[in-house]
Amino acid sequence: MKGLVKEKLPKHLAIIMDGNGRWARQKSLSRIEGHIKGIQSVRTVVTTCRELGIEFLTLYAFSIENWRRPVNEVSALMGLLQRYLRKELDKMLENNIRLRAIGDINSLPPDAHDTLIDTVEKTAHCDGMVLTLALSYSGRDEIIRAFRRLVADIKNKRIHPEEISEETLSNYLSTKDIPDPDLLIRTSGEYRISNFLLWEMAYTEIYVTETLWPEFGKEDLIKALLNYQSRERRFGLTSEQLAMEPD
Ligand code: IPE
Ligand code: IPE
Ligand code: MG
């Protein structure tokens, strides 16, 4: 697609979908209408990533901090989540998309929680793309929960402190089966990570666009991917060293 090199696509794309409220304000609409419009962008991005052959797509849909928003906004978002999952299930199955969730999903309202689990189970056999929704998610909370499990395993002698490596900690996170993101896109011009995949983003390329999430479409995604493909990921090495490495 228009200059994209298939071999150089990110294996894992993560997105902070931001700007629904500002989009709505610009149009004199309610914040909730901004979230409704934002779902269209979710559909476009999921479909495009699947078409392109991106293997892992992770969307930051709701943070732990977002629980502190007005009650009516929170409950509208939970309702939208449930409706989105119900509506998209057939399409996910048709397109071989496996849904996963990360975050403190037990704190979701029961209806949304059950629909989520149901969708995760029904798509568990799909292997075309892994779509991960970060819900009630906080990177620090994730790390703390990983630590709790790790400390418990140290106590019952399943692991020795000297054996702990980066890989060990990665394996205690709920992202353990997912490679680290290669590219993070954040919409709405905010230059921050907002407690997203803190551990996993150690070497992620970051792309910020001024476009607000409800207006983020296929062209914007392609533009971000082209920008990513033009970068040199050095991982601490020099350009000369990279030039000598076999691909
Ligand atoms: C992102 O849009 C959606 C969620 C965080 C759930 P916002 O609702 O944060 O939009 P702004 O930042 O207020 O424009
Ligand atoms: C980050 O957006 C969380 C999601 C996109 C779900 P926020 O709008 O909550 O982030 P801040 O508050 O601007 O950092
Ligand atoms: Mg925001």
mmCIF file of C-alpha atoms and ligand atoms in Angstrom:
data_model
loop_
_atom_site.group_PDB
_atom_site.id
_atom_site.type_symbol
_atom_site.label_atom_id
_atom_site.label_comp_id
_atom_site.label_asym_id
_atom_site.label_seq_id
_atom_site.Cartn_x
_atom_site.Cartn_y
_atom_site.Cartn_z
ATOM 1 C CA MET A 1 0.000 0.000 0.000
ATOM 2 C CA LYS A 2 1.469 3.302 -1.209
ATOM 3 C CA GLY A 3 5.149 2.903 -0.498
ATOM 4 C CA LEU A 4 4.844 0.722 2.593
ATOM 5 C CA VAL A 5 7.405 -2.057 2.827
ATOM 6 C CA LYS A 6 5.711 -5.159 4.176
ATOM 7 C CA GLU A 7 8.873 -6.537 5.793
ATOM 8 C CA LYS A 8 9.392 -3.296 7.681
ATOM 9 C CA LEU A 9 5.950 -2.982 9.216
ATOM 10 C CA PRO A 10 5.816 -2.906 13.006
ATOM 11 C CA LYS A 11 5.107 -6.354 14.370
ATOM 12 C CA HIS A 12 3.325 -4.722 17.278
ATOM 13 C CA LEU A 13 1.556 -1.375 16.976
ATOM 14 C CA ALA A 14 0.224 0.308 20.126
ATOM 15 C CA ILE A 15 -2.094 3.321 20.066
ATOM 16 C CA ILE A 16 -3.138 5.877 22.675
ATOM 17 C CA MET A 17 -6.490 6.928 21.253
ATOM 18 C CA ASP A 18 -6.834 10.470 22.544
ATOM 19 C CA GLY A 19 -8.836 13.584 21.712
ATOM 20 C CA ASN A 20 -12.470 12.402 21.652
ATOM 21 C CA GLY A 21 -13.521 15.093 24.128
ATOM 22 C CA ARG A 22 -11.775 17.904 22.267
ATOM 23 C CA TRP A 23 -13.229 16.750 18.967
ATOM 24 C CA ALA A 24 -16.722 16.855 20.482
ATOM 25 C CA ARG A 25 -16.139 20.283 21.994
ATOM 26 C CA GLN A 26 -15.040 21.644 18.604
ATOM 27 C CA LYS A 27 -18.319 20.415 17.144
ATOM 28 C CA SER A 28 -20.394 21.584 20.133
ATOM 29 C CA LEU A 29 -21.303 17.980 20.884
ATOM 30 C CA SER A 30 -21.179 16.076 24.176
ATOM 31 C CA ARG A 31 -18.000 14.211 25.165
ATOM 32 C CA ILE A 32 -19.958 10.979 24.817
ATOM 33 C CA GLU A 33 -20.673 11.767 21.178
ATOM 34 C CA GLY A 34 -16.933 12.147 20.775
ATOM 35 C CA HIS A 35 -16.428 8.627 22.128
ATOM 36 C CA ILE A 36 -19.147 7.288 19.805
ATOM 37 C CA LYS A 37 -17.383 8.840 16.810
ATOM 38 C CA GLY A 38 -14.088 7.458 18.106
ATOM 39 C CA ILE A 39 -15.392 3.912 17.686
ATOM 40 C CA GLN A 40 -15.477 4.435 13.918
ATOM 41 C CA SER A 41 -11.762 5.154 14.032
ATOM 42 C CA VAL A 42 -11.242 1.955 16.039
ATOM 43 C CA ARG A 43 -13.013 -0.003 13.311
ATOM 44 C CA THR A 44 -10.967 1.616 10.548
ATOM 45 C CA VAL A 45 -7.676 1.031 12.327
ATOM 46 C CA VAL A 46 -8.436 -2.586 13.222
ATOM 47 C CA THR A 47 -9.508 -3.375 9.648
ATOM 48 C CA THR A 48 -6.507 -1.618 8.109
ATOM 49 C CA CYS A 49 -4.004 -3.299 10.420
ATOM 50 C CA ARG A 50 -5.521 -6.673 9.610
ATOM 51 C CA GLU A 51 -5.358 -5.940 5.867
ATOM 52 C CA LEU A 52 -1.746 -4.877 6.171
ATOM 53 C CA GLY A 53 -0.802 -8.000 8.100
ATOM 54 C CA ILE A 54 0.202 -6.336 11.364
ATOM 55 C CA GLU A 55 0.362 -9.154 13.896
ATOM 56 C CA PHE A 56 -0.302 -7.335 17.165
ATOM 57 C CA LEU A 57 -2.413 -4.239 17.715
ATOM 58 C CA THR A 58 -2.884 -2.853 21.223
ATOM 59 C CA LEU A 59 -5.376 -0.078 21.895
ATOM 60 C CA TYR A 60 -5.448 1.991 25.078
ATOM 61 C CA ALA A 61 -9.194 2.216 25.592
ATOM 62 C CA PHE A 62 -9.568 3.081 29.294
ATOM 63 C CA SER A 63 -6.985 3.814 31.965
ATOM 64 C CA ILE A 64 -7.241 3.238 35.704
ATOM 65 C CA GLU A 65 -7.081 7.021 36.046
ATOM 66 C CA ASN A 66 -10.100 7.362 33.741
ATOM 67 C CA TRP A 67 -12.335 5.917 36.504
ATOM 68 C CA ARG A 68 -12.129 9.364 38.088
ATOM 69 C CA ARG A 69 -14.030 10.963 35.209
ATOM 70 C CA PRO A 70 -17.704 11.983 35.638
ATOM 71 C CA VAL A 71 -19.916 8.967 36.367
ATOM 72 C CA ASN A 72 -22.082 9.465 33.287
ATOM 73 C CA GLU A 73 -19.032 9.489 31.002
ATOM 74 C CA VAL A 74 -17.613 6.352 32.618
ATOM 75 C CA SER A 75 -20.875 4.465 32.326
ATOM 76 C CA ALA A 76 -21.337 5.596 28.718
ATOM 77 C CA LEU A 77 -17.840 4.324 27.893
ATOM 78 C CA MET A 78 -18.569 0.959 29.515
ATOM 79 C CA GLY A 79 -21.830 0.709 27.576
ATOM 80 C CA LEU A 80 -20.031 1.563 24.341
ATOM 81 C CA LEU A 81 -17.391 -1.054 25.034
ATOM 82 C CA GLN A 82 -20.027 -3.731 25.489
ATOM 83 C CA ARG A 83 -21.909 -2.692 22.366
ATOM 84 C CA TYR A 84 -18.706 -2.556 20.324
ATOM 85 C CA LEU A 85 -17.727 -6.080 21.392
ATOM 86 C CA ARG A 86 -21.184 -7.494 20.639
ATOM 87 C CA LYS A 87 -21.291 -5.852 17.233
ATOM 88 C CA GLU A 88 -17.742 -6.756 16.218
ATOM 89 C CA LEU A 89 -17.637 -10.406 17.271
ATOM 90 C CA ASP A 90 -18.731 -11.771 13.883
ATOM 91 C CA LYS A 91 -16.302 -9.519 12.058
ATOM 92 C CA MET A 92 -13.461 -10.591 14.347
ATOM 93 C CA LEU A 93 -14.223 -14.242 13.663
ATOM 94 C CA GLU A 94 -14.558 -13.615 9.929
ATOM 95 C CA ASN A 95 -11.215 -11.807 9.845
ATOM 96 C CA ASN A 96 -9.486 -14.276 12.158
ATOM 97 C CA ILE A 97 -8.805 -11.661 14.863
ATOM 98 C CA ARG A 98 -8.123 -12.810 18.400
ATOM 99 C CA LEU A 99 -9.243 -10.426 21.131
ATOM 100 C CA ARG A 100 -7.308 -10.113 24.347
ATOM 101 C CA ALA A 101 -7.507 -7.727 27.279
ATOM 102 C CA ILE A 102 -4.936 -6.308 29.656
ATOM 103 C CA GLY A 103 -5.583 -4.304 32.796
ATOM 104 C CA ASP A 104 -7.633 -4.738 35.933
ATOM 105 C CA ILE A 105 -10.628 -6.108 34.047
ATOM 106 C CA ASN A 106 -12.283 -7.424 37.209
ATOM 107 C CA SER A 107 -13.158 -3.849 38.053
ATOM 108 C CA LEU A 108 -15.296 -3.466 34.901
ATOM 109 C CA PRO A 109 -19.086 -3.510 35.393
ATOM 110 C CA PRO A 110 -20.340 -7.139 35.254
ATOM 111 C CA ASP A 111 -22.102 -6.786 31.881
ATOM 112 C CA ALA A 112 -19.080 -5.317 30.134
ATOM 113 C CA HIS A 113 -16.777 -7.788 31.893
ATOM 114 C CA ASP A 114 -18.827 -10.818 30.851
ATOM 115 C CA THR A 115 -19.132 -9.675 27.239
ATOM 116 C CA LEU A 116 -15.384 -9.105 27.172
ATOM 117 C CA ILE A 117 -14.598 -12.576 28.537
ATOM 118 C CA ASP A 118 -17.085 -14.094 26.113
ATOM 119 C CA THR A 119 -15.454 -12.345 23.133
ATOM 120 C CA VAL A 120 -11.978 -13.324 24.321
ATOM 121 C CA GLU A 121 -13.052 -16.965 24.614
ATOM 122 C CA LYS A 122 -14.925 -17.080 21.308
ATOM 123 C CA THR A 123 -11.977 -15.637 19.388
ATOM 124 C CA ALA A 124 -9.280 -17.610 21.238
ATOM 125 C CA HIS A 125 -8.636 -19.870 18.228
ATOM 126 C CA CYS A 126 -8.095 -16.979 15.780
ATOM 127 C CA ASP A 127 -4.525 -16.436 14.670
ATOM 128 C CA GLY A 128 -4.608 -13.720 12.014
ATOM 129 C CA MET A 129 -3.978 -10.800 14.377
ATOM 130 C CA VAL A 130 -4.010 -10.272 18.137
ATOM 131 C CA LEU A 131 -6.086 -7.251 19.107
ATOM 132 C CA THR A 132 -5.411 -6.312 22.718
ATOM 133 C CA LEU A 133 -7.613 -3.817 24.527
ATOM 134 C CA ALA A 134 -6.081 -2.066 27.525
ATOM 135 C CA LEU A 135 -8.998 -1.613 29.908
ATOM 136 C CA SER A 136 -8.769 -0.235 33.411
ATOM 137 C CA TYR A 137 -5.102 -0.345 32.578
ATOM 138 C CA SER A 138 -2.134 1.276 34.291
ATOM 139 C CA GLY A 139 1.459 0.379 33.501
ATOM 140 C CA ARG A 140 2.546 0.859 37.111
ATOM 141 C CA ASP A 141 -0.346 -1.230 38.388
ATOM 142 C CA GLU A 142 0.677 -3.974 35.953
ATOM 143 C CA ILE A 143 4.237 -3.920 37.264
ATOM 144 C CA ILE A 144 3.050 -4.024 40.882
ATOM 145 C CA ARG A 145 0.828 -6.989 40.177
ATOM 146 C CA ALA A 146 3.723 -8.736 38.446
ATOM 147 C CA PHE A 147 5.866 -8.071 41.520
ATOM 148 C CA ARG A 148 3.267 -9.572 43.827
ATOM 149 C CA ARG A 149 3.251 -12.786 41.827
ATOM 150 C CA LEU A 150 7.023 -12.795 41.596
ATOM 151 C CA VAL A 151 7.490 -12.283 45.340
ATOM 152 C CA ALA A 152 5.016 -15.091 46.036
ATOM 153 C CA ASP A 153 7.067 -17.397 43.791
ATOM 154 C CA ILE A 154 10.266 -16.369 45.579
ATOM 155 C CA LYS A 155 8.645 -17.133 48.930
ATOM 156 C CA ASN A 156 7.549 -20.586 47.869
ATOM 157 C CA LYS A 157 10.971 -21.128 46.318
ATOM 158 C CA ARG A 158 9.800 -21.517 42.730
ATOM 159 C CA ILE A 159 12.367 -18.917 41.728
ATOM 160 C CA HIS A 160 15.600 -17.643 43.284
ATOM 161 C CA PRO A 161 16.313 -13.883 43.398
ATOM 162 C CA GLU A 162 19.617 -14.366 41.522
ATOM 163 C CA GLU A 163 17.729 -15.886 38.596
ATOM 164 C CA ILE A 164 15.598 -12.798 38.020
ATOM 165 C CA SER A 165 16.290 -11.241 34.630
ATOM 166 C CA GLU A 166 14.432 -8.821 32.367
ATOM 167 C CA GLU A 167 12.850 -11.831 30.748
ATOM 168 C CA THR A 168 11.655 -13.095 34.135
ATOM 169 C CA LEU A 169 9.832 -9.878 34.881
ATOM 170 C CA SER A 170 8.393 -9.728 31.342
ATOM 171 C CA ASN A 171 6.982 -13.192 31.912
ATOM 172 C CA TYR A 172 5.057 -12.044 34.972
ATOM 173 C CA LEU A 173 3.298 -9.275 33.026
ATOM 174 C CA SER A 174 -0.010 -9.798 31.266
ATOM 175 C CA THR A 175 1.729 -8.869 28.002
ATOM 176 C CA LYS A 176 4.025 -11.890 28.300
ATOM 177 C CA ASP A 177 2.868 -13.486 25.046
ATOM 178 C CA ILE A 178 3.041 -10.242 23.099
ATOM 179 C CA PRO A 179 6.291 -8.766 21.741
ATOM 180 C CA ASP A 180 7.216 -5.259 22.902
ATOM 181 C CA PRO A 181 5.558 -2.554 20.778
ATOM 182 C CA ASP A 182 7.652 -1.361 17.845
ATOM 183 C CA LEU A 183 5.587 1.756 17.306
ATOM 184 C CA LEU A 184 3.376 3.844 19.571
ATOM 185 C CA ILE A 185 0.966 6.307 17.977
ATOM 186 C CA ARG A 186 -0.652 8.988 20.121
ATOM 187 C CA THR A 187 -3.321 11.211 18.650
ATOM 188 C CA SER A 188 -4.355 14.740 19.688
ATOM 189 C CA GLY A 189 -0.857 16.176 19.981
ATOM 190 C CA GLU A 190 -0.084 15.082 23.555
ATOM 191 C CA TYR A 191 3.548 14.171 24.167
ATOM 192 C CA ARG A 192 3.124 11.781 27.067
ATOM 193 C CA ILE A 193 2.740 8.100 27.783
ATOM 194 C CA SER A 194 -0.037 8.423 30.393
ATOM 195 C CA ASN A 195 0.862 5.229 32.247
ATOM 196 C CA PHE A 196 0.602 2.989 29.158
ATOM 197 C CA LEU A 197 2.930 0.008 28.587
ATOM 198 C CA LEU A 198 5.775 1.386 30.727
ATOM 199 C CA TRP A 199 7.986 -1.673 30.903
ATOM 200 C CA GLU A 200 7.264 -2.802 27.354
ATOM 201 C CA MET A 201 8.008 0.555 25.696
ATOM 202 C CA ALA A 202 11.693 0.756 26.603
ATOM 203 C CA TYR A 203 12.666 0.908 22.893
ATOM 204 C CA THR A 204 9.387 1.735 21.199
ATOM 205 C CA GLU A 205 9.364 4.384 18.460
ATOM 206 C CA ILE A 206 6.910 7.174 19.295
ATOM 207 C CA TYR A 207 4.765 9.016 16.758
ATOM 208 C CA VAL A 208 2.530 11.876 17.837
ATOM 209 C CA THR A 209 -0.049 13.366 15.501
ATOM 210 C CA GLU A 210 -2.171 16.469 16.074
ATOM 211 C CA THR A 211 -5.158 14.661 14.551
ATOM 212 C CA LEU A 212 -7.880 13.973 17.102
ATOM 213 C CA TRP A 213 -8.854 10.311 17.453
ATOM 214 C CA PRO A 214 -12.354 10.603 15.906
ATOM 215 C CA GLU A 215 -10.707 12.009 12.774
ATOM 216 C CA PHE A 216 -7.875 9.498 12.620
ATOM 217 C CA GLY A 217 -8.365 7.439 9.466
ATOM 218 C CA LYS A 218 -6.608 5.055 7.120
ATOM 219 C CA GLU A 219 -4.479 7.795 5.548
ATOM 220 C CA ASP A 220 -3.254 8.947 8.970
ATOM 221 C CA LEU A 221 -2.323 5.398 9.889
ATOM 222 C CA ILE A 222 -0.396 4.893 6.641
ATOM 223 C CA LYS A 223 1.395 8.203 7.222
ATOM 224 C CA ALA A 224 2.469 7.076 10.692
ATOM 225 C CA LEU A 225 3.662 3.735 9.338
ATOM 226 C CA LEU A 226 5.647 5.405 6.558
ATOM 227 C CA ASN A 227 7.251 7.688 9.107
ATOM 228 C CA TYR A 228 8.144 4.645 11.224
ATOM 229 C CA GLN A 229 9.705 2.933 8.218
ATOM 230 C CA SER A 230 11.974 5.905 7.632
ATOM 231 C CA ARG A 231 13.522 5.660 11.093
ATOM 232 C CA GLU A 232 16.709 3.977 12.131
ATOM 233 C CA ARG A 233 16.216 1.902 15.276
ATOM 234 C CA ARG A 234 19.630 1.774 16.839
ATOM 235 C CA PHE A 235 18.973 0.108 20.230
ATOM 236 C CA GLY A 236 22.064 1.807 21.608
ATOM 237 C CA LEU A 237 24.359 0.876 18.716
ATOM 238 C CA THR A 238 25.933 3.208 16.153
ATOM 239 C CA SER A 239 24.680 3.607 12.582
ATOM 240 C CA GLU A 240 27.951 2.075 11.355
ATOM 241 C CA GLN A 241 27.447 -1.025 13.446
ATOM 242 C CA LEU A 242 23.912 -1.421 12.131
ATOM 243 C CA ALA A 243 25.122 -1.117 8.531
ATOM 244 C CA MET A 244 27.404 -4.092 9.122
ATOM 245 C CA GLU A 245 24.712 -6.293 10.649
ATOM 246 C CA PRO A 246 22.929 -8.775 8.406
ATOM 247 C CA ASP A 247 19.163 -8.026 8.245
HETATM 248 C C1 IPE B 1 -9.713 9.501 24.693
HETATM 249 O O1 IPE B 1 -10.290 10.748 24.503
HETATM 250 C C2 IPE B 1 -10.705 8.482 25.204
HETATM 251 C C3 IPE B 1 -10.475 8.046 26.592
HETATM 252 C C4 IPE B 1 -9.514 8.443 27.362
HETATM 253 C C5 IPE B 1 -11.411 7.091 27.132
HETATM 254 P P1 IPE B 1 -10.467 11.777 25.700
HETATM 255 O O2 IPE B 1 -11.822 11.556 26.297
HETATM 256 O O3 IPE B 1 -9.333 11.714 26.643
HETATM 257 O O4 IPE B 1 -10.443 13.152 24.902
HETATM 258 P P2 IPE B 1 -9.831 14.540 25.396
HETATM 259 O O5 IPE B 1 -8.418 14.286 25.787
HETATM 260 O O6 IPE B 1 -10.678 15.011 26.522
HETATM 261 O O7 IPE B 1 -9.943 15.409 24.181
HETATM 262 C C1 IPE B 2 -4.951 8.196 27.945
HETATM 263 O O1 IPE B 2 -5.724 9.299 27.632
HETATM 264 C C2 IPE B 2 -5.816 7.015 28.202
HETATM 265 C C3 IPE B 2 -6.565 6.514 27.050
HETATM 266 C C4 IPE B 2 -6.437 6.904 25.808
HETATM 267 C C5 IPE B 2 -7.489 5.469 27.346
HETATM 268 P P1 IPE B 2 -6.076 10.397 28.727
HETATM 269 O O2 IPE B 2 -6.852 11.456 28.025
HETATM 270 O O3 IPE B 2 -6.738 9.772 29.895
HETATM 271 O O4 IPE B 2 -4.640 10.907 29.168
HETATM 272 P P2 IPE B 2 -4.171 12.239 29.877
HETATM 273 O O5 IPE B 2 -5.040 12.408 31.083
HETATM 274 O O6 IPE B 2 -4.376 13.357 28.903
HETATM 275 O O7 IPE B 2 -2.732 12.029 30.188
HETATM 276 MG MG MG B 3 -7.564 12.678 26.706
#
